[in-house]
mmCIF file of C-alpha atoms in Angstrom:
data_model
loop_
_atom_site.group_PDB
_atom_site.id
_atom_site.type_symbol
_atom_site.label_atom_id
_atom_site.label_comp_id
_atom_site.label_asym_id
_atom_site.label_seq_id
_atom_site.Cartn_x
_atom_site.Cartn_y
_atom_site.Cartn_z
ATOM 1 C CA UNK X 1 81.924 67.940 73.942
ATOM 2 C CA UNK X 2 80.574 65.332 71.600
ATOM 3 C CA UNK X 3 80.176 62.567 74.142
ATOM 4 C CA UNK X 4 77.762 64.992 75.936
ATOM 5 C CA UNK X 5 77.454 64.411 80.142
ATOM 6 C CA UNK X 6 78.985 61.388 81.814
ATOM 7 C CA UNK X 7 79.007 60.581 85.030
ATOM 8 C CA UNK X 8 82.264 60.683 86.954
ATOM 9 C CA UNK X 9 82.911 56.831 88.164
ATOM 10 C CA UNK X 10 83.897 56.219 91.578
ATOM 11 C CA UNK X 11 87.710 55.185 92.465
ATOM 12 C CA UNK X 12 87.596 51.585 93.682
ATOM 13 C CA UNK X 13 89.403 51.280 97.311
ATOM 14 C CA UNK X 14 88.563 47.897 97.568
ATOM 15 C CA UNK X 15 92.719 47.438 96.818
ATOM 16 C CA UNK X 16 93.424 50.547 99.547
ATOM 17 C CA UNK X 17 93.881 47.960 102.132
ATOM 18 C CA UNK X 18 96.070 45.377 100.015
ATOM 19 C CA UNK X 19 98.421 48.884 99.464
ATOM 20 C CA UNK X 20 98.448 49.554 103.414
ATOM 21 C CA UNK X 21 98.987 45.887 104.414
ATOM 22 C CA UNK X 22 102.260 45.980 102.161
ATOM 23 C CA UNK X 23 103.126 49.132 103.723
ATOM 24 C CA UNK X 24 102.635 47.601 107.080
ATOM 25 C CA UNK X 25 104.698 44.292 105.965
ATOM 26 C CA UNK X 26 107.282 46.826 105.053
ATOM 27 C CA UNK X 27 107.351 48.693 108.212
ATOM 28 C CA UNK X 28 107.355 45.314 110.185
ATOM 29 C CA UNK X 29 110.562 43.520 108.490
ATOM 30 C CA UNK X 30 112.623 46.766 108.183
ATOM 31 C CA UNK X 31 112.524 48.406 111.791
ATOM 32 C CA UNK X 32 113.713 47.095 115.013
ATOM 33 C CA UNK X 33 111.933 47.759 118.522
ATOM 34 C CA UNK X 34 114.240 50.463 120.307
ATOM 35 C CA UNK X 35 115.980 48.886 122.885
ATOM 36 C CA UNK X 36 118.445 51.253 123.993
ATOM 37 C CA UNK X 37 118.413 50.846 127.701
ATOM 38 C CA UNK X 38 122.237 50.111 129.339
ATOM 39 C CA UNK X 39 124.487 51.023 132.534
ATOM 40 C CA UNK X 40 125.344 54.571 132.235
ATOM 41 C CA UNK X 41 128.775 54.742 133.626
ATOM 42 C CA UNK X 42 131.836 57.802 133.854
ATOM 43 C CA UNK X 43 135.076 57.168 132.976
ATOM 44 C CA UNK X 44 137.778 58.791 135.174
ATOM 45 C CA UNK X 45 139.501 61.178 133.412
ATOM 46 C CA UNK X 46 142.927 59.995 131.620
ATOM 47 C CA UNK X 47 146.062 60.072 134.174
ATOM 48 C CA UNK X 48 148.523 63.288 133.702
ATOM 49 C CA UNK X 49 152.257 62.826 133.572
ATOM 50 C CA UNK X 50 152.688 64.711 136.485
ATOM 51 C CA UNK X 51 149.866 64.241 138.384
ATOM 52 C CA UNK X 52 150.768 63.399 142.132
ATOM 53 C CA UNK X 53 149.354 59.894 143.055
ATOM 54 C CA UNK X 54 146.324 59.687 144.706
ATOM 55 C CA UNK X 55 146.569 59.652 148.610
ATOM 56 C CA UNK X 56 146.588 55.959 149.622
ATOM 57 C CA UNK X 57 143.162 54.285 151.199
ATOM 58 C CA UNK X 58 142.694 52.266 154.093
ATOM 59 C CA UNK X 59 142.526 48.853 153.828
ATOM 60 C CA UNK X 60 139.205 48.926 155.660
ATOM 61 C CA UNK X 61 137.476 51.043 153.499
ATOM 62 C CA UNK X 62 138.513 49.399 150.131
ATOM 63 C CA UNK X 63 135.857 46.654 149.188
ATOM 64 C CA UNK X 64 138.017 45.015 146.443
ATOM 65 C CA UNK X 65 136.285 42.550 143.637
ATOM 66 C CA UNK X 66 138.512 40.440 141.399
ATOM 67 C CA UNK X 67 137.372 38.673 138.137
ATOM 68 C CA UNK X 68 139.496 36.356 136.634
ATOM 69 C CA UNK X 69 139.844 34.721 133.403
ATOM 70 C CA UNK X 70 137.742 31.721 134.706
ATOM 71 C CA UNK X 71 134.782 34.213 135.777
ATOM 72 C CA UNK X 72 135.089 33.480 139.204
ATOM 73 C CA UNK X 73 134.852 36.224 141.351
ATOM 74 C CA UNK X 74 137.692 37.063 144.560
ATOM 75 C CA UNK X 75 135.768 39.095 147.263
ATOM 76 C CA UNK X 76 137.817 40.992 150.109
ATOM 77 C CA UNK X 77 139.913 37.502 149.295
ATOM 78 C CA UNK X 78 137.520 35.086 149.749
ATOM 79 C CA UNK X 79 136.200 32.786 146.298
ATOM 80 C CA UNK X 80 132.468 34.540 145.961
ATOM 81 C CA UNK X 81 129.124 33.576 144.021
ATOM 82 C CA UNK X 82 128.149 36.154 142.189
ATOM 83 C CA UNK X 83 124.289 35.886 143.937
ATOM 84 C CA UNK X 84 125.946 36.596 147.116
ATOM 85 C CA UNK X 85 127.982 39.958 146.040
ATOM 86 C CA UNK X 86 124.816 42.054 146.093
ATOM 87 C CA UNK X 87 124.335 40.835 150.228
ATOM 88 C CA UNK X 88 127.555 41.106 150.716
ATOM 89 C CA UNK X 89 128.448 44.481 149.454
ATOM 90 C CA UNK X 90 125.755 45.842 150.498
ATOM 91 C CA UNK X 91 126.869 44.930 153.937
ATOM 92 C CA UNK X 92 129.909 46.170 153.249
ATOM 93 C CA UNK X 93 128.520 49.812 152.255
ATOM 94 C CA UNK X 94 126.226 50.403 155.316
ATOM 95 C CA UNK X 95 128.105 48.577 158.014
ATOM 96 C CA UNK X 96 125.223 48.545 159.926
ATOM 97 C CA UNK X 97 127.237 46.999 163.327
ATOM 98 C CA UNK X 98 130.234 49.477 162.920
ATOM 99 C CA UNK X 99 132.368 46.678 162.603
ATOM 100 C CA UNK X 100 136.298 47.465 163.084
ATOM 101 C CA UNK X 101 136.859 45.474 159.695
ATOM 102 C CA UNK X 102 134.233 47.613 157.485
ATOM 103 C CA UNK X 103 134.267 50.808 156.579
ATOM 104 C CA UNK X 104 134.884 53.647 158.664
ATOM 105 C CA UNK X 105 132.482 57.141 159.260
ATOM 106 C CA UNK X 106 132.534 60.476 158.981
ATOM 107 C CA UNK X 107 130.095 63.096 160.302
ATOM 108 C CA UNK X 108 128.820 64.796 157.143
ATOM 109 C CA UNK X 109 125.521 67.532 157.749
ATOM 110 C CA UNK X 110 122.989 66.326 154.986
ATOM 111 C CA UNK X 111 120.344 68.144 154.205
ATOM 112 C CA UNK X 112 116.837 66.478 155.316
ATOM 113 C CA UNK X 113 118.553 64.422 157.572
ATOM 114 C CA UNK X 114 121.144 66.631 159.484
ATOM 115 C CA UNK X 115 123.989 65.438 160.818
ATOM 116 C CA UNK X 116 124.659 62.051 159.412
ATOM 117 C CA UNK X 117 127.373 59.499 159.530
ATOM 118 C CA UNK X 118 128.139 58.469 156.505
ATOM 119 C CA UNK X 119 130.879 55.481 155.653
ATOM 120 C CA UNK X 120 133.995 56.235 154.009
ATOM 121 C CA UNK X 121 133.509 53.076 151.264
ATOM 122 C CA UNK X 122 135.053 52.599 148.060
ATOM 123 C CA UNK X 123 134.752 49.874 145.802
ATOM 124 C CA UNK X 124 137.581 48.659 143.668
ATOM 125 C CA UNK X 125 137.075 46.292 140.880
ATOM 126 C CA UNK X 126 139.107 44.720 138.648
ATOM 127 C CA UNK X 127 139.152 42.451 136.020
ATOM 128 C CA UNK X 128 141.489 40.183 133.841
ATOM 129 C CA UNK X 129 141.457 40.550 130.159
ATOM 130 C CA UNK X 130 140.016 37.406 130.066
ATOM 131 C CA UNK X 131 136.863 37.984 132.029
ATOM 132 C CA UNK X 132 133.818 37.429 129.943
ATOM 133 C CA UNK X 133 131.782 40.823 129.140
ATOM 134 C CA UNK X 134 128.753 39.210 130.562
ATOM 135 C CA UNK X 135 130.332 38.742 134.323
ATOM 136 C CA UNK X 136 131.593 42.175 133.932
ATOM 137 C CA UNK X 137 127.990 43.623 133.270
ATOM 138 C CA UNK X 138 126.805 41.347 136.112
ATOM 139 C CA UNK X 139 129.095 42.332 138.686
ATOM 140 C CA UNK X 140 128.622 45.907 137.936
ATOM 141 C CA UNK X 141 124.732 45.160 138.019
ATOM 142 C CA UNK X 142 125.105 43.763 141.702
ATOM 143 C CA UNK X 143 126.770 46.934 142.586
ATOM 144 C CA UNK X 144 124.539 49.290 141.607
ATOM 145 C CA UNK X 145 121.594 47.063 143.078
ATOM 146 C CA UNK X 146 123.356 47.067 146.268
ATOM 147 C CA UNK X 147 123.600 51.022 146.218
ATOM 148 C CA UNK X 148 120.021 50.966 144.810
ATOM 149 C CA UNK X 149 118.366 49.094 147.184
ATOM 150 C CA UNK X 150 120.273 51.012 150.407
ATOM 151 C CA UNK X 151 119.228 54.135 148.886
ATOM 152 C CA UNK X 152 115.465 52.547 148.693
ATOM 153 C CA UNK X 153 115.480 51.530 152.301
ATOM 154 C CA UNK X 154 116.711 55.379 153.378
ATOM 155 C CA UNK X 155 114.082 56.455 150.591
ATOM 156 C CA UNK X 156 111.278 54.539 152.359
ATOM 157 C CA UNK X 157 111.923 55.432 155.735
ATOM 158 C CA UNK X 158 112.514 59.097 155.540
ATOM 159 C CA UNK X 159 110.388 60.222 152.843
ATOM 160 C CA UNK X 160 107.884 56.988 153.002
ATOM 161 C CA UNK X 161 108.213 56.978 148.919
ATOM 162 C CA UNK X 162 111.117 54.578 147.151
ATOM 163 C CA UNK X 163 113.925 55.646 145.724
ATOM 164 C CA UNK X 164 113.273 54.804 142.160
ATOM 165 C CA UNK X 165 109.826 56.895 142.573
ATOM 166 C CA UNK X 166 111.517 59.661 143.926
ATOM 167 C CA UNK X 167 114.173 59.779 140.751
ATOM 168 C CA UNK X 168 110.920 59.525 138.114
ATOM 169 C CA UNK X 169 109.389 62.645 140.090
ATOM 170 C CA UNK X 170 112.704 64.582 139.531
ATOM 171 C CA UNK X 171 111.999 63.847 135.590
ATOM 172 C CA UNK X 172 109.496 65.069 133.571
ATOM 173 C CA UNK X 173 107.893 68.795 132.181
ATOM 174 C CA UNK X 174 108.032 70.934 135.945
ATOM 175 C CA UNK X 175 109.833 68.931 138.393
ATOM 176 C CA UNK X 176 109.302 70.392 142.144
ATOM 177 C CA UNK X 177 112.911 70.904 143.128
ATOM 178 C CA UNK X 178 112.445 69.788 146.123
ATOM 179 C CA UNK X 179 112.417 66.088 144.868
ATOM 180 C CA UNK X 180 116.177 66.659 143.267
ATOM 181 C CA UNK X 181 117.072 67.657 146.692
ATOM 182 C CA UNK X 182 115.831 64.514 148.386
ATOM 183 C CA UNK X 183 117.832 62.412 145.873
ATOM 184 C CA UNK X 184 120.794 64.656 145.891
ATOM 185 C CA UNK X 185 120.669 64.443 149.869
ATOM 186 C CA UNK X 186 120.106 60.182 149.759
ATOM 187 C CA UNK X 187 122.661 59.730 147.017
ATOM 188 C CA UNK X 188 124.876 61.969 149.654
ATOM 189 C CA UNK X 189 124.210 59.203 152.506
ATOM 190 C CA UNK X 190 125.193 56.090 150.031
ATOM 191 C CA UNK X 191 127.832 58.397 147.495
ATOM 192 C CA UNK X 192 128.234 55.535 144.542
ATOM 193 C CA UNK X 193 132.096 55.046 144.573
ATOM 194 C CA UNK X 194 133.090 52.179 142.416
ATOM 195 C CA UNK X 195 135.964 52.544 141.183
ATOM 196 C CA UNK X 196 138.128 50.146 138.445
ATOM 197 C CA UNK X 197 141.670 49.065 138.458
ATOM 198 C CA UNK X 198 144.233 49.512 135.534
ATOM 199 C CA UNK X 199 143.360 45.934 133.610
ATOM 200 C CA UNK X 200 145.966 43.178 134.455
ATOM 201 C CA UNK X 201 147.165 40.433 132.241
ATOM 202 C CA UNK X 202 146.821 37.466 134.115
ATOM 203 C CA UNK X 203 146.780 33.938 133.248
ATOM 204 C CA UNK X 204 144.079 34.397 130.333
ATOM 205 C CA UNK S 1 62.942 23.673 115.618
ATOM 206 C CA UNK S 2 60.743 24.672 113.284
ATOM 207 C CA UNK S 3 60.713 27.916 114.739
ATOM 208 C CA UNK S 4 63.822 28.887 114.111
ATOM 209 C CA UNK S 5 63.712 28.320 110.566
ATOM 210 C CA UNK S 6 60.653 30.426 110.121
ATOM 211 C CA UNK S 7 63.208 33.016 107.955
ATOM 212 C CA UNK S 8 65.794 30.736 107.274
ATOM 213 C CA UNK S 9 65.536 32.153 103.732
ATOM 214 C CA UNK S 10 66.986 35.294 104.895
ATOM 215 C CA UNK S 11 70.558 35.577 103.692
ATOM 216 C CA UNK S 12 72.950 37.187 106.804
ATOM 217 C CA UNK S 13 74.646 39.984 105.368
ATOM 218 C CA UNK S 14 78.056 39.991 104.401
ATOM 219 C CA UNK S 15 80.279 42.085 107.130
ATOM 220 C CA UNK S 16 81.727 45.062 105.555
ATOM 221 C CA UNK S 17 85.088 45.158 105.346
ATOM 222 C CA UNK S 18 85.364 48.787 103.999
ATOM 223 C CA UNK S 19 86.711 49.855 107.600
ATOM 224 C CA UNK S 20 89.701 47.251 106.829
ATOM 225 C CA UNK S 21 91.868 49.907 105.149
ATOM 226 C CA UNK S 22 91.636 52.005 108.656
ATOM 227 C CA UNK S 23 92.546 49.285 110.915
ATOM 228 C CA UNK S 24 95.355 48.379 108.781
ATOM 229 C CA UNK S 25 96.637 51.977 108.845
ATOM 230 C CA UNK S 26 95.999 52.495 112.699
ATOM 231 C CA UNK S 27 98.399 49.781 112.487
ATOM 232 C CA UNK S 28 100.609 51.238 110.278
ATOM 233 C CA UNK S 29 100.706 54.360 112.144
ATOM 234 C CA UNK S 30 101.474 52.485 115.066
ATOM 235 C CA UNK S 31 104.830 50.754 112.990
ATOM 236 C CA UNK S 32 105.991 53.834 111.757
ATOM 237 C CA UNK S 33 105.699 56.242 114.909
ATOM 238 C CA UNK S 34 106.925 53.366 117.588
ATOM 239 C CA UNK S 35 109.969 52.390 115.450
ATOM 240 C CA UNK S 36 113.262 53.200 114.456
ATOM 241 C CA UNK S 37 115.310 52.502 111.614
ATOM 242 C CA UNK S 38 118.744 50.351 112.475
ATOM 243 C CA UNK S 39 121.260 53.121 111.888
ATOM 244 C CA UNK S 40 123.738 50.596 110.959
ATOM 245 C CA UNK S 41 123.894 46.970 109.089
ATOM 246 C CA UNK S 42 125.276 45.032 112.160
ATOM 247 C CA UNK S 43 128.205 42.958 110.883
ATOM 248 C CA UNK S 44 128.790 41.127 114.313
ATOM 249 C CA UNK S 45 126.999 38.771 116.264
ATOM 250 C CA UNK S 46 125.268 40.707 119.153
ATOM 251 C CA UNK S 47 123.928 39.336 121.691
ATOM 252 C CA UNK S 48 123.807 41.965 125.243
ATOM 253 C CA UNK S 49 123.479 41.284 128.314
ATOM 254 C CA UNK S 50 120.706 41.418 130.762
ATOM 255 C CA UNK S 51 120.820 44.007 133.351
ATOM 256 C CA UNK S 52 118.185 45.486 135.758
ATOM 257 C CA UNK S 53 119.700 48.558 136.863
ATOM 258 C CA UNK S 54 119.943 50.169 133.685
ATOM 259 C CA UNK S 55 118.811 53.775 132.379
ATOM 260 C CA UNK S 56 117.407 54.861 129.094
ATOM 261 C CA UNK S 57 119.094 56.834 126.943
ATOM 262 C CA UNK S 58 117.861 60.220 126.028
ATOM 263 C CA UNK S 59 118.230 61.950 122.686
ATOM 264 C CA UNK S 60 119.358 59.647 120.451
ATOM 265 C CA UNK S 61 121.155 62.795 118.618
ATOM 266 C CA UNK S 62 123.415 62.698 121.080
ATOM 267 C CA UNK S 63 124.947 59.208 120.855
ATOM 268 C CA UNK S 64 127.200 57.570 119.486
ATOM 269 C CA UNK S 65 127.478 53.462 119.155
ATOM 270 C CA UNK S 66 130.397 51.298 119.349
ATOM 271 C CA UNK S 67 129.928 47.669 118.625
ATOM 272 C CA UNK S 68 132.129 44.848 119.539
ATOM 273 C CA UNK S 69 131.653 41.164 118.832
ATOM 274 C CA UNK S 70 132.700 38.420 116.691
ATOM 275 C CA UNK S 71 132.002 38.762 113.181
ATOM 276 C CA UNK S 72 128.833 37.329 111.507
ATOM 277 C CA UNK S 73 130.631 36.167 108.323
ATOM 278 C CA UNK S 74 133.463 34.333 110.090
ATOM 279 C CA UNK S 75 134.700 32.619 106.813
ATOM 280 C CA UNK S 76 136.267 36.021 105.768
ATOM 281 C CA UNK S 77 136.798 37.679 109.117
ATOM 282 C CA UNK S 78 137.432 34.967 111.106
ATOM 283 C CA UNK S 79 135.940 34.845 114.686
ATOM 284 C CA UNK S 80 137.984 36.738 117.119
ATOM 285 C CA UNK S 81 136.018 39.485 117.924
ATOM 286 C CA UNK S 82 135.915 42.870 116.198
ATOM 287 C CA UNK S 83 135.269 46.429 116.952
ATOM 288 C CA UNK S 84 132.364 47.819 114.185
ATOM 289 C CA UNK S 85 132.174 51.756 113.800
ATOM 290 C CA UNK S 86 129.371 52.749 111.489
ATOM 291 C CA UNK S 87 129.511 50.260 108.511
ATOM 292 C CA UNK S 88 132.944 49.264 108.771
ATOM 293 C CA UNK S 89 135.274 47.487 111.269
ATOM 294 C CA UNK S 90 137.886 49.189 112.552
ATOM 295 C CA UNK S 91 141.024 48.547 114.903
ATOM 296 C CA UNK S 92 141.257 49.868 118.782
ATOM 297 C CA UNK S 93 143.475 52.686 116.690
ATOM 298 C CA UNK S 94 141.207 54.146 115.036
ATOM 299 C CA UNK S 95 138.675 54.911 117.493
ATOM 300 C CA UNK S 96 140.138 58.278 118.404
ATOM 301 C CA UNK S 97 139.596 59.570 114.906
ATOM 302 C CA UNK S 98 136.287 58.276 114.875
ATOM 303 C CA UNK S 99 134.917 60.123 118.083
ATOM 304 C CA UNK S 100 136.946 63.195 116.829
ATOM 305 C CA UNK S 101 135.176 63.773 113.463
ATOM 306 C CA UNK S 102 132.006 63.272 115.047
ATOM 307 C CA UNK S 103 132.376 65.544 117.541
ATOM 308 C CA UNK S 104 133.314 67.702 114.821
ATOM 309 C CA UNK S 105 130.256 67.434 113.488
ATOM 310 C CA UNK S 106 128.362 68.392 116.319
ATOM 311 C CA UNK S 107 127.732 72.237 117.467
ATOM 312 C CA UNK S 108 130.108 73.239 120.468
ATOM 313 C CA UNK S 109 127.053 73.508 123.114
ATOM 314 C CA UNK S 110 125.947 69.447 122.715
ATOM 315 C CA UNK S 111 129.743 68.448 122.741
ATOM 316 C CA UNK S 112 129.784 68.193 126.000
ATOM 317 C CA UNK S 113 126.628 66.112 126.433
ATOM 318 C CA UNK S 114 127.526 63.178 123.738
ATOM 319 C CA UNK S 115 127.100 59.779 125.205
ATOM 320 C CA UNK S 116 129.099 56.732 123.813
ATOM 321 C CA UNK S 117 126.790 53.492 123.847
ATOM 322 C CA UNK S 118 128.750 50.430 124.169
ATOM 323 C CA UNK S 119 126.834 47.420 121.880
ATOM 324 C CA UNK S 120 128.761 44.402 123.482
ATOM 325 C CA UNK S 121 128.867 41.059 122.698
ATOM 326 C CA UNK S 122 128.441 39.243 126.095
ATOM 327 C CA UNK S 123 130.616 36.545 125.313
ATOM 328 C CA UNK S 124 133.567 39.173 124.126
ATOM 329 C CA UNK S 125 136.313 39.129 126.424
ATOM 330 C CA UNK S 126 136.938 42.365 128.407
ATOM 331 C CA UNK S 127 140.389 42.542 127.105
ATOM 332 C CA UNK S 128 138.956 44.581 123.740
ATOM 333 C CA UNK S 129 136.581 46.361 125.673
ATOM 334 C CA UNK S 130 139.407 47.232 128.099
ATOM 335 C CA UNK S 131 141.236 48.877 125.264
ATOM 336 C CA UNK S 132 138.249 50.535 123.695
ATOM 337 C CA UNK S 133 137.592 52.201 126.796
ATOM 338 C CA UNK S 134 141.803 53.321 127.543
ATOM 339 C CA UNK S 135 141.184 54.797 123.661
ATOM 340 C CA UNK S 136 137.600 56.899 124.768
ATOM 341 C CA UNK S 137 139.633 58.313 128.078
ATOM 342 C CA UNK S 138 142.414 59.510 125.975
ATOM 343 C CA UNK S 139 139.587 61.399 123.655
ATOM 344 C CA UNK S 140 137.627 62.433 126.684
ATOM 345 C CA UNK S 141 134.718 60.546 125.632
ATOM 346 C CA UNK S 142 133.943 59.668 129.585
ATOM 347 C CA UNK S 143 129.946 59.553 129.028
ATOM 348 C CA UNK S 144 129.555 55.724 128.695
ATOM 349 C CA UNK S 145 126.722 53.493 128.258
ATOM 350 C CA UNK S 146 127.122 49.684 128.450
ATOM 351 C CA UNK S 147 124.305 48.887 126.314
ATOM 352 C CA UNK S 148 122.188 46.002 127.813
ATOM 353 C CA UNK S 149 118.899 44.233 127.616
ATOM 354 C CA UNK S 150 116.429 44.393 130.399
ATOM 355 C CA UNK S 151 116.219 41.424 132.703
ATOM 356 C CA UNK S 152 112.889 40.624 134.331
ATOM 357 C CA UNK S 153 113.595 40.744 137.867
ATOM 358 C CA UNK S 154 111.607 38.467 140.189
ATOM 359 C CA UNK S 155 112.067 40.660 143.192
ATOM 360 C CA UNK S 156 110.639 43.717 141.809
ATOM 361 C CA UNK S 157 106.803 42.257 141.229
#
């Protein structure tokens, strides 16, 4: 070589950050926060031709929700708020003074708690084409609250842990499956049956 | 006070921002990892509900999104609300199809376990939503999600 030795310079990373702060700009205006939380719901599955109709349910057992067009909610026939529809359905689930007008029982043997009574509820709801999406996820909300927070109290006072608790201790790398049997045997005392009407077209 | 300006004629060295680059890619790092690309360009307005009893859902492999809501350019789709499947809207018809190819494209064992997230407008009127969930019965598409956001609930603090 002619030039003879020369030192090697030193890359400048003075601009390194400028590079990574555009990165970071890009990163920031392109990507969303994940925000996939929602109501997990089943469908029923879609009605046969022949299938033989469903054997009919007492009145009593049937807590029926309408939504109209208006978003006004019809309770068991009376005009409801929907801040009162938790109370009242849970109410309606538990039946806690064995009224003639709620609910009836059955003797069911649960595990963990033996032989239990548990009620014979169903929940109908049913909305109008009309109904807003937003009452719709409400009303469903209140429902599952009012299962939630029975299955919480039977949670509490049997196992002395809350329900929610016990279904994150089912979760995770090596569950002890003894905790899926505690929340199969509470969701056995309070069985989530909601169940929705065909839709109806009326006055939208 | 003249004690404190005994070595006033010291200069206070200037901070060193050389560990700038590694704060900004901490950051970075943080972005890219705790983010997700939006799978799809969202052509309707939506705006979901708040819930509190809500679930997260697992695997996002195994989803697949429906969106409903009125348009965002409602000069050239007007603004009854629309159903949006991938990049396109789409009619209550032609959900079907949709749910059938991508099972298709899914291996036999995670058929089964395919979720279909809901993204609802919450002022859409049931009515669509009605018919969009008649359409995922008749497919057997019965593993719903009605995606919403989370409320803060008072009671629970």
């Amino acid at each position: 070589m002619a030039r003879g030795k020369r030192e090697i310079q030193e890359i400048n990373a003075g601009s390194m950050a400028d590079i990574a702060f555009l990165l970071l700009v890009f990163f920031l205006v392109t990507t969303t926060m994940d925000t996939s939380w929602g109501l997990a719901r089943k469908l029923p599955p879609p009605i046969q031709e022949n299938q033989p109709p469903p054997p009919p349910i007492k009145d009593r057992n049937v807590f029926v929700v309408l939504a109209n067009a208006n978003d006004q909610l019809l309770v068991e026939g009376e005009l409801m708020d929907i801040r009162r529809l938790r109370e009242s359905a849970k109410d309606f689930i538990a039946n806690p003074r064995k009224a003639d007008n709620l609910p009836e029982f059955k003797e069911v043997d649960v595990p963990f708690f033996g032989k239990t009574m548990v009620s014979k509820q169903v929940i109908s709801l049913q909305n109008d084409r009309g109904t807003s999406y937003d009452l719709y996820i409400q009303v469903q909300n209140e429902l599952a609250a009012a299962y939630t927070e029975l299955r919480d109290d039977l949670s509490r006072s049997r196992f002395g842990i809350g329900y929610n608790e016990l279904e994150e201790l089912t979760k995770g790398e090596n569950p002890d499956p003894k905790y899926k049997k505690m929340v199969k045997a509470i969701r056995q005392v309070y069985p989530q049956r909601i169940s929705e009407a065909e839709p109806k077209d009326i006055g939208s | 006070m003249s004690k404190f300006k005994k070595d006033g004629d010291k200069h206070t060295p200037a901070v060193s921002t050389a560990s700038l680059p590694d704060i900004v890619f901490m950051l970075l790092f943080f972005f890219m990892v705790s983010t997700v690309m939006r799978e799809v360009d969202l052509k309707i307005v939506l705006e979901q509900p708040e819930a509190t009893e809500i679930d997260k859902l697992e695997n996002k492999a195994l989803v697949d999104y429906i969106y409903i809501g009125e348009p965002v350019n409602t000069n050239v789709y007007g603004s009854v609300p629309r159903i949006q499947l991938d990049d396109d809207f789409a009619t209550v018809e032609e959900i079907q199809d949709y749910i059938v190819s991508r099972r298709a494209e899914r291996s036999e064992a995670e058929q089964g376990l395919v979720t279909v997230s809901l993204k609802v407008d919450s002022e859409t009127k049931m009515g669509l939503v009605t018919d969009v969930k008649q359409e995922l019965r008749k497919v057997q598409a019965l593993k719903i999600n009605y995606s919403t956001a989370q409320k803060a609930d008072a009671t629970k603090f």
